[in-house]
Short mmCIF file of C-alpha atoms in Angstrom, two decimals:
data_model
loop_
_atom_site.label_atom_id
_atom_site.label_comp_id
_atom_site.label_asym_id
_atom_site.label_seq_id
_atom_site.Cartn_x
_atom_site.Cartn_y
_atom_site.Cartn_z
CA UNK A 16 9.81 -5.97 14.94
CA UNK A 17 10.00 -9.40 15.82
CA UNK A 18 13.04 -11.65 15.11
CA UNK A 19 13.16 -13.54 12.19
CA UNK A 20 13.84 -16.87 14.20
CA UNK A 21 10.58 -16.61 15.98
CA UNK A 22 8.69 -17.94 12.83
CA UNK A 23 11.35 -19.83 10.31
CA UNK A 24 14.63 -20.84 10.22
CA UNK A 25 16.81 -21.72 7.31
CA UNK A 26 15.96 -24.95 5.78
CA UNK A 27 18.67 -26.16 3.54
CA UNK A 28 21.82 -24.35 2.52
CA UNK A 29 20.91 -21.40 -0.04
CA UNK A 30 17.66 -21.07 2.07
CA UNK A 31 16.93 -16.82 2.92
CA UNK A 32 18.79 -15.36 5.24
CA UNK A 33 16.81 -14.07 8.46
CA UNK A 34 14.88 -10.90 7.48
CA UNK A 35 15.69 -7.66 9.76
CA UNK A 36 14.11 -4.98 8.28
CA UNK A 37 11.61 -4.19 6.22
CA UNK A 38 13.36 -2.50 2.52
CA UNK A 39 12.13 0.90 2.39
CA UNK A 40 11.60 1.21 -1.63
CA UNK A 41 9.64 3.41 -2.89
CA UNK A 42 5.98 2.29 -3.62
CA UNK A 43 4.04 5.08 -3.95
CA UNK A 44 1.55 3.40 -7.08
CA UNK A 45 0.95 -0.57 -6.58
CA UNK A 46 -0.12 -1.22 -10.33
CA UNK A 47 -2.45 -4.30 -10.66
CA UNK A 48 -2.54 -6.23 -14.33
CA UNK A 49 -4.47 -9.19 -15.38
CA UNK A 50 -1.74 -11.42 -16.65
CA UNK A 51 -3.82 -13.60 -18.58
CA UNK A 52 -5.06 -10.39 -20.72
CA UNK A 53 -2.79 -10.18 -23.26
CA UNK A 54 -3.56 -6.60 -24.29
CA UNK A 55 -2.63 -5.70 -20.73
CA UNK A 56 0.41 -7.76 -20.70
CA UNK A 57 1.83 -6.59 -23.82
CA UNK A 58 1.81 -2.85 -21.76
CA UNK A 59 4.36 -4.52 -18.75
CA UNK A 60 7.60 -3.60 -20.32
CA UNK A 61 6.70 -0.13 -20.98
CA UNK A 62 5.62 0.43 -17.77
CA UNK A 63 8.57 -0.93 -15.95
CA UNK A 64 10.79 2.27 -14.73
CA UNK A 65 7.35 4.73 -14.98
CA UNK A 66 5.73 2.75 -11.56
CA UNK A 67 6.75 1.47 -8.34
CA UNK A 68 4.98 -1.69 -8.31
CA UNK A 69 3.90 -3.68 -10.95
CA UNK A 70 1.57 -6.76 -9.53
CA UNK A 71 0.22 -9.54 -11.09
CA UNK A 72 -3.41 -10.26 -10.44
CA UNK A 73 -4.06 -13.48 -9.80
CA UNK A 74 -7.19 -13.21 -7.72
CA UNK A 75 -10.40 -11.28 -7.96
CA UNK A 76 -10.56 -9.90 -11.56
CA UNK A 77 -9.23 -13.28 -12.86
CA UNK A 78 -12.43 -15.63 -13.84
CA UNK A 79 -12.26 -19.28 -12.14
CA UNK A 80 -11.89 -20.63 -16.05
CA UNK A 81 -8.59 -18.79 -16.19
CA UNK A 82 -6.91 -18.68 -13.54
CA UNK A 83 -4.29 -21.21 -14.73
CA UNK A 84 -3.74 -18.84 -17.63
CA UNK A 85 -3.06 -16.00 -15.48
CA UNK A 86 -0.38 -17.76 -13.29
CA UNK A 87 1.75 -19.04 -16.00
CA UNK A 88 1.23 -15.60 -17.60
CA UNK A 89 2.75 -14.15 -14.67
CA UNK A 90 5.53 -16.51 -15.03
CA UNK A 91 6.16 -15.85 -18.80
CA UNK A 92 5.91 -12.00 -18.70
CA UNK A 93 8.39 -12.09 -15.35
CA UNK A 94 10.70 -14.43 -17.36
CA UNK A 95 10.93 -11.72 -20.32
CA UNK A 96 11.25 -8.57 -18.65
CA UNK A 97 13.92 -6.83 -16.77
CA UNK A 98 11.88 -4.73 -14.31
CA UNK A 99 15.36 -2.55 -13.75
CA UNK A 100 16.20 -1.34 -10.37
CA UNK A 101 13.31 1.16 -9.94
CA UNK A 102 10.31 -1.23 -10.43
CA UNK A 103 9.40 -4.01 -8.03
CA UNK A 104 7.58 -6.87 -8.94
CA UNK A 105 4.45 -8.12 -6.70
CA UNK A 106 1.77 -10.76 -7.08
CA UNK A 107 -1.93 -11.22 -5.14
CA UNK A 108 -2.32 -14.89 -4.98
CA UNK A 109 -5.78 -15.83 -4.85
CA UNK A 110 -7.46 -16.57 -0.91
CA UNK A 111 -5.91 -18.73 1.22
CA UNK A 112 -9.13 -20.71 1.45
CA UNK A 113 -9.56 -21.07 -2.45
CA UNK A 114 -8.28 -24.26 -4.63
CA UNK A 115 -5.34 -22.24 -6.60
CA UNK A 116 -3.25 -20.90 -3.80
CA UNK A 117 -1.17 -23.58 -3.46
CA UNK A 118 -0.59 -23.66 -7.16
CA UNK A 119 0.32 -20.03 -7.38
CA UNK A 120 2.77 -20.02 -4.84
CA UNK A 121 4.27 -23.23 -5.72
CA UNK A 122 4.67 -22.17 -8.94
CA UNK A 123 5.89 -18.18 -8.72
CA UNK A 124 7.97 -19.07 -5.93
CA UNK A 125 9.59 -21.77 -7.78
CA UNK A 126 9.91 -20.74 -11.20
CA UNK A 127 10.15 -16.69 -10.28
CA UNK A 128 11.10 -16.69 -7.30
CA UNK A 129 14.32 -14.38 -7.77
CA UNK A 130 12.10 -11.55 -9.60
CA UNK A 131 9.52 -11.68 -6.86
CA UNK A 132 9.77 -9.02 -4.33
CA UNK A 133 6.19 -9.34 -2.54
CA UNK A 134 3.39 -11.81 -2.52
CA UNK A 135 -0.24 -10.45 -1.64
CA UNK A 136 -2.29 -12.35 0.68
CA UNK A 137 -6.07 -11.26 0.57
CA UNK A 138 -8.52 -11.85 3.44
CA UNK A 139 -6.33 -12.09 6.07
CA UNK A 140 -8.37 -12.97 9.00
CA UNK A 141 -5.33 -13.43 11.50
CA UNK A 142 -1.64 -14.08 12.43
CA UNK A 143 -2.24 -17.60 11.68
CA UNK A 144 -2.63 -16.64 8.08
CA UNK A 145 0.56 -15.09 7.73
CA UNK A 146 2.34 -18.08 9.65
CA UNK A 147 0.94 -19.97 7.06
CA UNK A 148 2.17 -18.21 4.51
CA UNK A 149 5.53 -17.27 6.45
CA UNK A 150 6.18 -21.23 6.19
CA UNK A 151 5.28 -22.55 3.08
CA UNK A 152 7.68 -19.54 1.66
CA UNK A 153 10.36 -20.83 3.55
CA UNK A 154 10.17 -24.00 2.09
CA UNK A 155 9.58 -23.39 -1.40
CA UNK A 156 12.41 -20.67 -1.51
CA UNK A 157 14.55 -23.80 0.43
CA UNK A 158 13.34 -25.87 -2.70
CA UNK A 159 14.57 -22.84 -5.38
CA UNK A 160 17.52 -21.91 -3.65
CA UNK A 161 16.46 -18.51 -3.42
CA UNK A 162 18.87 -16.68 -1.12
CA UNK A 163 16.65 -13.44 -1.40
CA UNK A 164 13.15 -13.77 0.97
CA UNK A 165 10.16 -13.26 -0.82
CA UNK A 166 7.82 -10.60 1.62
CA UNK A 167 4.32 -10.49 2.43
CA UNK A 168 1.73 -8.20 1.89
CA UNK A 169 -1.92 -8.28 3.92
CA UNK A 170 -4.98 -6.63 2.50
CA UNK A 171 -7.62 -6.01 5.14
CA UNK A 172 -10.88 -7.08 3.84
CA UNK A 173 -12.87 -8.85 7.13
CA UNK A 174 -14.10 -7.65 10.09
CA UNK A 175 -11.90 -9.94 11.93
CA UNK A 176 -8.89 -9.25 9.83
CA UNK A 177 -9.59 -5.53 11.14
CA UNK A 178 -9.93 -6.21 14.73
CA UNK A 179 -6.53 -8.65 14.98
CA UNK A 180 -4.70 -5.48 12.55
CA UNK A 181 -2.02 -5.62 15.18
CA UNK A 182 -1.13 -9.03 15.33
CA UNK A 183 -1.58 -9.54 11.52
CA UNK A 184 1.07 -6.50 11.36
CA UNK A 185 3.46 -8.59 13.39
CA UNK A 186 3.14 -11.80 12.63
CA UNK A 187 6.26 -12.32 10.66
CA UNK A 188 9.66 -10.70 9.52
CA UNK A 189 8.29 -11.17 6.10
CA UNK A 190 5.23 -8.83 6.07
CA UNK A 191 5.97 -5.89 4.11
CA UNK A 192 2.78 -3.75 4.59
CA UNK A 193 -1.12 -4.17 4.68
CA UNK A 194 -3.88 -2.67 2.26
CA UNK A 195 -6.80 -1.49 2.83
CA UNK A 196 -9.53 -3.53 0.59
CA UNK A 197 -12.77 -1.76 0.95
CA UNK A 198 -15.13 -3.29 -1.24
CA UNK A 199 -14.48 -6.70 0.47
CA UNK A 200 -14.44 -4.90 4.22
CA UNK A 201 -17.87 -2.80 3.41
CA UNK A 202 -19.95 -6.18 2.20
CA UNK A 203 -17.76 -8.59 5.49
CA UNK A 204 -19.31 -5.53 7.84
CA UNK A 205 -22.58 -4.97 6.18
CA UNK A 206 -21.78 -1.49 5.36
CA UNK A 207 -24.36 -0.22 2.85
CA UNK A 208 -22.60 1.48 0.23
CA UNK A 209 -22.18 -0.18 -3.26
CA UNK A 210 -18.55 1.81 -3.94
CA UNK A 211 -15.41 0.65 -4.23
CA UNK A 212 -13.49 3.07 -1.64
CA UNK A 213 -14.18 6.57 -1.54
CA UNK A 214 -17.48 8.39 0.18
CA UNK A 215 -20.46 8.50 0.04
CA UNK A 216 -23.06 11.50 0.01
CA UNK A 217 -24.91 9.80 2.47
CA UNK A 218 -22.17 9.63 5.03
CA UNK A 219 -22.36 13.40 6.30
CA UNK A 220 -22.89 15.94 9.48
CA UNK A 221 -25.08 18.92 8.81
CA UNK A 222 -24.88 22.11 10.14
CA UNK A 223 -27.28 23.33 12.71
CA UNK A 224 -29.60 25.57 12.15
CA UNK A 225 -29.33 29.09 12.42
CA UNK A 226 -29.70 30.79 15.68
CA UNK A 227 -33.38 31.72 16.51
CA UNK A 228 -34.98 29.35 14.07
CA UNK A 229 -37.08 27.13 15.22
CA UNK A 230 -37.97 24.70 12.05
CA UNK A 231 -35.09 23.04 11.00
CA UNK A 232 -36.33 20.99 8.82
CA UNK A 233 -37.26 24.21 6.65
CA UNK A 234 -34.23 26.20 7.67
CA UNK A 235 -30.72 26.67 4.51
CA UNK A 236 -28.13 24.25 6.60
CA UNK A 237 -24.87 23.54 5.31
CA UNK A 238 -23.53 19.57 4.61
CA UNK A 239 -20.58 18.47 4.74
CA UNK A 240 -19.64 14.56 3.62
CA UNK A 241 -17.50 12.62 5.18
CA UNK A 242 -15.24 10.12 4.89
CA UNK A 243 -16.26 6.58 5.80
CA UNK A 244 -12.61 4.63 5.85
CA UNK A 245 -10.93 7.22 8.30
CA UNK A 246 -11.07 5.28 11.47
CA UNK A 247 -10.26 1.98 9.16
CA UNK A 248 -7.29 3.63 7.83
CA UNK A 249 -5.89 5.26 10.91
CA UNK A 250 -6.16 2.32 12.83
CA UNK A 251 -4.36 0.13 10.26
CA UNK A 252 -1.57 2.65 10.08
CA UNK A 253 -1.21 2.72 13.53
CA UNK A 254 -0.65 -1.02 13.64
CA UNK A 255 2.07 -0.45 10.36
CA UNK A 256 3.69 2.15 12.48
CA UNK A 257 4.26 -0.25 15.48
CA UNK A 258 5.56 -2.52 14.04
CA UNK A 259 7.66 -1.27 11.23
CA UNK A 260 5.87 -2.10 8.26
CA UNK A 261 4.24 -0.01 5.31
CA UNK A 262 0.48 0.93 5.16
CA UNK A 263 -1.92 1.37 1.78
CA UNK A 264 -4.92 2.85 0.50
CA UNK A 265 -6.46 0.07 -1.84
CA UNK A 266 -8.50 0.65 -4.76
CA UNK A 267 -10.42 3.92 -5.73
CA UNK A 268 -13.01 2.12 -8.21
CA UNK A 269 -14.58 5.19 -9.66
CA UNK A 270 -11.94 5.45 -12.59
CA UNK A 271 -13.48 8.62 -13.81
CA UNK A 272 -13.37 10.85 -10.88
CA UNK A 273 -9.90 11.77 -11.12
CA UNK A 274 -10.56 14.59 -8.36
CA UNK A 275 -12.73 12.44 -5.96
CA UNK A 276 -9.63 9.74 -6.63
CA UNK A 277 -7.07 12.42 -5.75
CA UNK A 278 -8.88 13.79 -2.87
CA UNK A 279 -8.86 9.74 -0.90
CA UNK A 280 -5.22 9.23 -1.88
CA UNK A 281 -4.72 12.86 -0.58
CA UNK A 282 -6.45 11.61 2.77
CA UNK A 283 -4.59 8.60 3.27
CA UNK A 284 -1.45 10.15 2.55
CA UNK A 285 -1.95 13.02 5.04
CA UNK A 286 -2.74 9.89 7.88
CA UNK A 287 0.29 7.84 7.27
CA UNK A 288 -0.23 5.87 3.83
CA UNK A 289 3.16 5.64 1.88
CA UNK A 290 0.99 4.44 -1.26
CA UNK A 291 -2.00 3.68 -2.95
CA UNK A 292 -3.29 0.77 -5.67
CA UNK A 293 -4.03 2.09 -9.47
CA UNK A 294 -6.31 0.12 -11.33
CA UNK A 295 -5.79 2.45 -14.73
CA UNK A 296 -3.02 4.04 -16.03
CA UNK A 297 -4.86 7.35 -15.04
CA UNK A 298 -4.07 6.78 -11.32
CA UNK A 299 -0.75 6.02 -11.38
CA UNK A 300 -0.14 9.88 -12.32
CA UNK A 301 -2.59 10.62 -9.21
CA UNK A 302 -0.99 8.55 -6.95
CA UNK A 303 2.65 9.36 -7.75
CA UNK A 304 1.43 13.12 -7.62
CA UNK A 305 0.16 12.76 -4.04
CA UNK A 306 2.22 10.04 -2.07
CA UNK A 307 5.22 12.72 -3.02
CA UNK A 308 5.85 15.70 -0.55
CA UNK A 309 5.18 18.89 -2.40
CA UNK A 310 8.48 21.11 -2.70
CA UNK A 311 7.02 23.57 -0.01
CA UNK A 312 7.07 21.39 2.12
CA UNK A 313 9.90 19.65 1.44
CA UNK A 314 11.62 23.22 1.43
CA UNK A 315 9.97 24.24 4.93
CA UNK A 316 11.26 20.52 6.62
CA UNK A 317 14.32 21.78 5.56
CA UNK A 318 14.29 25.49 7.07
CA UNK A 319 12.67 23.88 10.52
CA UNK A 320 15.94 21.54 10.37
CA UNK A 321 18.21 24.54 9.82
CA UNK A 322 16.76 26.22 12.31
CA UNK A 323 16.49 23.51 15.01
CA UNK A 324 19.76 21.87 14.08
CA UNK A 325 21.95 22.14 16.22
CA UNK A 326 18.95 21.37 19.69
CA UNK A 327 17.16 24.46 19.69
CA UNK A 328 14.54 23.74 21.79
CA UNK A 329 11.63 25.86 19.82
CA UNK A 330 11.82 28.44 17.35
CA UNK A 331 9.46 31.17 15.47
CA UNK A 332 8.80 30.42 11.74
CA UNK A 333 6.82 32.72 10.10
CA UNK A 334 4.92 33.45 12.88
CA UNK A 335 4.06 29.75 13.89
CA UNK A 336 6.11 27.63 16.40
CA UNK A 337 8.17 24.99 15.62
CA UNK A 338 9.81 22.90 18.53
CA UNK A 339 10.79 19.14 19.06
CA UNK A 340 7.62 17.34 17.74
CA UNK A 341 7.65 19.89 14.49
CA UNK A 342 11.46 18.68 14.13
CA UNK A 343 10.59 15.30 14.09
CA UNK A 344 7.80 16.07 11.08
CA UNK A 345 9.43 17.54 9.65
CA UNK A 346 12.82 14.75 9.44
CA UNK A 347 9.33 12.20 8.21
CA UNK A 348 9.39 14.31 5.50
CA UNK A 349 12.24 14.92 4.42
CA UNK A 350 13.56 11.02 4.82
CA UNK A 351 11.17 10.36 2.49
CA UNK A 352 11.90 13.40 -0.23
CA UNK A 353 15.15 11.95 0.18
CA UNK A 354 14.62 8.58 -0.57
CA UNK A 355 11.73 9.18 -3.87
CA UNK A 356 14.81 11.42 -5.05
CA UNK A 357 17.07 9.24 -5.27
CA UNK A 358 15.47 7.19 -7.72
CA UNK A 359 13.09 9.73 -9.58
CA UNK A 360 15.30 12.75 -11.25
CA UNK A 361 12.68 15.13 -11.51
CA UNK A 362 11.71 14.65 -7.98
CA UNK A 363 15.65 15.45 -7.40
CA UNK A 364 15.41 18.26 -9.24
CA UNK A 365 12.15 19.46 -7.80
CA UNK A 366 13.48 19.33 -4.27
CA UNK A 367 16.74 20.55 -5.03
CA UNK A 368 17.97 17.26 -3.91
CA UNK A 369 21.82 16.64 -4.33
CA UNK A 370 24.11 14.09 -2.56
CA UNK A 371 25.12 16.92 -0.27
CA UNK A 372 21.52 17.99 0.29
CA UNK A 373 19.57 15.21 2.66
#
């Protein structure tokens, strides 16, 4: 990762300290609420401690008529609640190019600074986004005293966003991770599917037909959907992993189809996602299900390190091979077992985790 000092120094005294590594919380479940819905506001303080990620929605969902309501909701509900040591606190500003982003970072920053832990920046098209960004946090932290930096979060939503991924990934000390926003990508590409993340049944390879038939069009051939975000979300992992930051599946919007929801999460996770965004209470379950290792595995990662402990080059495992590159799998896994355990009991308990047991 690039040094801090590349892209801001301290401004005054109390300004942030240079940042040199990314914190590795959990954030398995990024939890969006409209703070100017008061229904869903009056729900913050009893989910603080059950999620990861609690962020205030300042963009998108919010109407242009009350947007001003939503900020200084933000500010009122992060005044009144202690989020505890276990839930961070995240905001999505509205676009860079839109007339309330400098009010909503002027104003969190300033007045909430110190509960903040990431700010959201949608539409990224390129580094010089983040710089600009990257900046203007420096100062107003400078302004608040803040001796904490505020991080920054990307959500990939343009074509060009997507094909400068690796430069958006390190453009600053500050960026946290990057989303994927699909609804937003889809229409900036001209895809033509009307869901929100997900597939689609027209996205699919069929089987060929059976040996010695001639009319295939006629003939019983297998299909088999597929998924239309894989290269999106492989590529924008890669560019996390580079540069040691955190990727995310965005938003599943089919709030029904639990198992279709579980299934993308499922995906993502398998190709390097650490987390996922829940737009109902139903999904955080889902996502806190599936961004956890199961205990098998968990309990395998820990038999592979047994075995391979002390530089074994390659054993046999239940008839399967397990050398170097299975080692270092297997350590992915259980760093992060280790880490979700630490602040999640039953997890603890489900792995068998103690302070002896990494």
């Amino acid at each position: 990762m690039r040094s801090a000092k590349d892209f801001f120094k301290p401004l005054a005294v109390g300004a942030p300290a240079p940042i040199t590594e990314v914190p590795a919380r959990p954030s398995r479940m990024i939890h969006f609420f409209d703070p100017s819905n008061e229904k869903m506001a009056a729900k913050v303080p009893g989910l603080v401690g059950t999620v990861d990620v609690l962020l205030g929605n300042l963009e998108d969902a919010v109407k242009a008529d009350r947007k001003e309501a939503a900020r200084l909701g933000l500010v009122s509900i992060a005044r009144a609640t202690d989020f505890g040591e276990h839930t961070q606190l995240w905001t999505r500003v509205n676009s860079l190019d839109s007339p309330w982003v400098l009010d909503d970072l002027t104003t969190l920053v300033t007045e909430i600074g110190d509960k903040l832990d990431v700010v959201m920046v949608p539409k990224v098209q390129g580094a010089e986004d983040i710089h600009y960004v990257d900046r203007l946090l420096a100062q107003l932290e400078a302004r608040a005293g803040l001796t904490r930096p505020i991080l920054v979060h990307a959500i990939l939503e343009t074509a060009r966003g997507m094909a400068n991924v690796e430069e958006i990934a390190a453009a600053s000390p500050r960026m946290q991770g990057i989303s994927l926003g699909p609804a937003d990508l889809a229409a900036d590409r001209r895809m033509k599917t009307t869901r929100v993340g997900g597939g689609h049944p027209g996205y699919l390879v069929r089987q060929d037909p059976p040996a010695g038939v001639e009319d295939g069009v006629h003939a019983d051939r297998a299909v088999y959907q597929q998924d239309l975000w894989h290269y999106t979300i492989a590529r924008m992992v890669d560019a996390c992993a580079m540069h040691g930051i955190f990727p995310y599946y965005g938003p599943f919007g089919d709030i029904k189809d639990v198992v279709a929801c579980e299934d993308q999460f499922r995906n993502a996770f398998l190709l390097g996602c650490v987390g996922a965004w829940s737009l109902h209470p139903v999904q955080i379950d889902i996502a806190k299900r599936v961004f956890s290792p199961s205990a098998e595995d968990v309990a395998h990662a820990r038999r592979v390190k047994e075995a391979m402990g002390d530089g074994t080059g390659a054993v046999m495992l239940d008839g399967k091979m397990e050398d170097d590159a299975s080692l270092k799998q297997c350590l992915v896994i259980l760093e992060l077992a280790d880490r979700l355990s630490s602040t999640d009991p039953e997890l603890a308990e489900l792995y068998g985790t103690t302070p002896e047991t990494p």
